[in-house]
């Protein structure tokens, strides 16, 4: 379900407060009156900070005039949006069809077990978080895992410790 209803009347404050960088403020100013603006603004905010903090949600509400409850309604409806800060190194395990059939499910469980975290958690040192993703476009290398900008293919569970070690 897409949010296609811009804030009625929209906020005209346009203030660059709340720690938002100028580019994000400009983006919100440009989008806040357009249909579907909330989704676009949330995407841009997560792209900027890696997640959407309470502070960011409040700032978006202030800048757009969209009630905070509605902002949170959209954030929680779409699993894509994160409300907790990700690890310094974002681990993404592919659970697209090819990867799933080659053991992607076991891989993500093993990755979380090795790092001692549950879904949505970050390691105590703040280095790693583990998310599932759908097809990252290299199915021939299934199963695939991405750490930051690095892609690892044809993975086996016993390869994980050596890979994580590179980022510590
Ligand atoms: S299904 Fe995993 S890369 Fe395509």
mmCIF file of N, CA, C and O in Angstrom, residues 82 84-91 111-113 115-131:
data_model
loop_
_atom_site.group_PDB
_atom_site.id
_atom_site.type_symbol
_atom_site.label_atom_id
_atom_site.label_comp_id
_atom_site.label_asym_id
_atom_site.label_seq_id
_atom_site.Cartn_x
_atom_site.Cartn_y
_atom_site.Cartn_z
ATOM 1 N N UNK A 82 14.149 1.010 8.653
ATOM 2 C CA UNK A 82 14.783 0.597 9.913
ATOM 3 C C UNK A 82 14.675 1.727 10.927
ATOM 4 O O UNK A 82 14.904 2.891 10.587
ATOM 5 N N UNK A 84 16.365 1.321 13.922
ATOM 6 C CA UNK A 84 17.577 1.245 14.734
ATOM 7 C C UNK A 84 18.794 1.428 13.833
ATOM 8 O O UNK A 84 18.778 1.022 12.663
ATOM 9 N N UNK A 85 19.815 2.005 14.402
ATOM 10 C CA UNK A 85 21.029 2.283 13.636
ATOM 11 C C UNK A 85 21.687 0.973 13.216
ATOM 12 O O UNK A 85 21.902 0.099 14.069
ATOM 13 N N UNK A 86 22.004 0.798 11.936
ATOM 14 C CA UNK A 86 22.650 -0.452 11.507
ATOM 15 C C UNK A 86 24.099 -0.500 11.969
ATOM 16 O O UNK A 86 24.660 0.511 12.395
ATOM 17 N N UNK A 87 24.700 -1.693 11.883
ATOM 18 C CA UNK A 87 26.106 -1.823 12.226
ATOM 19 C C UNK A 87 26.973 -1.041 11.241
ATOM 20 O O UNK A 87 26.519 -0.675 10.150
ATOM 21 N N UNK A 88 28.211 -0.793 11.644
ATOM 22 C CA UNK A 88 29.148 -0.098 10.752
ATOM 23 C C UNK A 88 29.253 -0.862 9.429
ATOM 24 O O UNK A 88 29.340 -0.274 8.356
ATOM 25 N N UNK A 89 29.253 -2.189 9.526
ATOM 26 C CA UNK A 89 29.278 -3.032 8.327
ATOM 27 C C UNK A 89 27.927 -3.728 8.213
ATOM 28 O O UNK A 89 27.592 -4.580 9.030
ATOM 29 N N UNK A 90 27.179 -3.351 7.190
ATOM 30 C CA UNK A 90 25.865 -3.957 6.981
ATOM 31 C C UNK A 90 26.031 -5.267 6.234
ATOM 32 O O UNK A 90 26.539 -5.276 5.109
ATOM 33 N N UNK A 91 25.641 -6.347 6.873
ATOM 34 C CA UNK A 91 25.709 -7.657 6.231
ATOM 35 C C UNK A 91 24.326 -7.959 5.656
ATOM 36 O O UNK A 91 23.331 -7.934 6.375
ATOM 37 N N UNK A 111 25.107 -16.660 10.187
ATOM 38 C CA UNK A 111 25.737 -15.338 10.315
ATOM 39 C C UNK A 111 25.314 -14.678 11.627
ATOM 40 O O UNK A 111 26.147 -14.150 12.376
ATOM 41 N N UNK A 112 24.027 -14.741 11.932
ATOM 42 C CA UNK A 112 23.546 -14.127 13.179
ATOM 43 C C UNK A 112 24.072 -14.879 14.397
ATOM 44 O O UNK A 112 24.440 -14.260 15.399
ATOM 45 N N UNK A 113 24.128 -16.209 14.300
ATOM 46 C CA UNK A 113 24.638 -16.989 15.432
ATOM 47 C C UNK A 113 26.113 -16.670 15.670
ATOM 48 O O UNK A 113 26.548 -16.475 16.801
ATOM 49 N N UNK A 115 27.679 -13.992 15.009
ATOM 50 C CA UNK A 115 27.838 -12.617 15.502
ATOM 51 C C UNK A 115 27.082 -12.386 16.807
ATOM 52 O O UNK A 115 27.214 -11.328 17.434
ATOM 53 N N UNK A 116 26.298 -13.383 17.221
ATOM 54 C CA UNK A 116 25.574 -13.288 18.495
ATOM 55 C C UNK A 116 24.461 -12.260 18.483
ATOM 56 O O UNK A 116 24.228 -11.580 19.490
ATOM 57 N N UNK A 117 23.773 -12.120 17.371
ATOM 58 C CA UNK A 117 22.684 -11.142 17.293
ATOM 59 C C UNK A 117 21.421 -11.790 16.733
ATOM 60 O O UNK A 117 21.482 -12.799 16.038
ATOM 61 N N UNK A 118 20.304 -11.151 17.050
ATOM 62 C CA UNK A 118 19.010 -11.576 16.516
ATOM 63 C C UNK A 118 18.611 -10.599 15.406
ATOM 64 O O UNK A 118 19.235 -9.535 15.272
ATOM 65 N N UNK A 119 17.550 -10.917 14.663
ATOM 66 C CA UNK A 119 17.094 -9.982 13.620
ATOM 67 C C UNK A 119 16.846 -8.591 14.203
ATOM 68 O O UNK A 119 16.244 -8.454 15.272
ATOM 69 N N UNK A 120 17.354 -7.581 13.521
ATOM 70 C CA UNK A 120 17.149 -6.199 13.955
ATOM 71 C C UNK A 120 18.182 -5.705 14.947
ATOM 72 O O UNK A 120 18.206 -4.529 15.294
ATOM 73 N N UNK A 121 19.064 -6.615 15.430
ATOM 74 C CA UNK A 121 20.064 -6.202 16.422
ATOM 75 C C UNK A 121 21.396 -5.856 15.757
ATOM 76 O O UNK A 121 21.656 -6.212 14.609
ATOM 77 N N UNK A 122 22.207 -5.175 16.534
ATOM 78 C CA UNK A 122 23.565 -4.815 16.107
ATOM 79 C C UNK A 122 24.529 -5.430 17.121
ATOM 80 O O UNK A 122 24.201 -5.511 18.314
ATOM 81 N N UNK A 123 25.692 -5.888 16.672
ATOM 82 C CA UNK A 123 26.658 -6.465 17.613
ATOM 83 C C UNK A 123 27.037 -5.416 18.662
ATOM 84 O O UNK A 123 26.972 -4.211 18.401
ATOM 85 N N UNK A 124 27.441 -5.885 19.842
ATOM 86 C CA UNK A 124 27.731 -4.966 20.954
ATOM 87 C C UNK A 124 28.780 -3.921 20.589
ATOM 88 O O UNK A 124 28.747 -2.791 21.064
ATOM 89 N N UNK A 125 29.731 -4.294 19.744
ATOM 90 C CA UNK A 125 30.763 -3.334 19.343
ATOM 91 C C UNK A 125 30.284 -2.408 18.220
ATOM 92 O O UNK A 125 31.033 -1.550 17.740
ATOM 93 N N UNK A 126 29.040 -2.577 17.804
ATOM 94 C CA UNK A 126 28.468 -1.700 16.782
ATOM 95 C C UNK A 126 28.958 -1.983 15.371
ATOM 96 O O UNK A 126 28.642 -1.238 14.438
ATOM 97 N N UNK A 127 29.704 -3.077 15.199
ATOM 98 C CA UNK A 127 30.318 -3.321 13.886
ATOM 99 C C UNK A 127 29.383 -3.954 12.858
ATOM 100 O O UNK A 127 29.449 -3.643 11.673
ATOM 101 N N UNK A 128 28.514 -4.874 13.314
ATOM 102 C CA UNK A 128 27.739 -5.642 12.336
ATOM 103 C C UNK A 128 26.242 -5.654 12.632
ATOM 104 O O UNK A 128 25.827 -5.717 13.785
ATOM 105 N N UNK A 129 25.475 -5.620 11.567
ATOM 106 C CA UNK A 129 24.057 -5.958 11.623
ATOM 107 C C UNK A 129 23.803 -6.865 10.422
ATOM 108 O O UNK A 129 24.540 -6.805 9.433
ATOM 109 N N UNK A 130 22.809 -7.705 10.530
ATOM 110 C CA UNK A 130 22.543 -8.686 9.461
ATOM 111 C C UNK A 130 21.090 -8.578 9.005
ATOM 112 O O UNK A 130 20.176 -8.703 9.813
ATOM 113 N N UNK A 131 20.913 -8.341 7.730
ATOM 114 C CA UNK A 131 19.571 -8.255 7.164
ATOM 115 C C UNK A 131 19.437 -9.238 6.013
ATOM 116 O O UNK A 131 20.425 -9.607 5.384
#
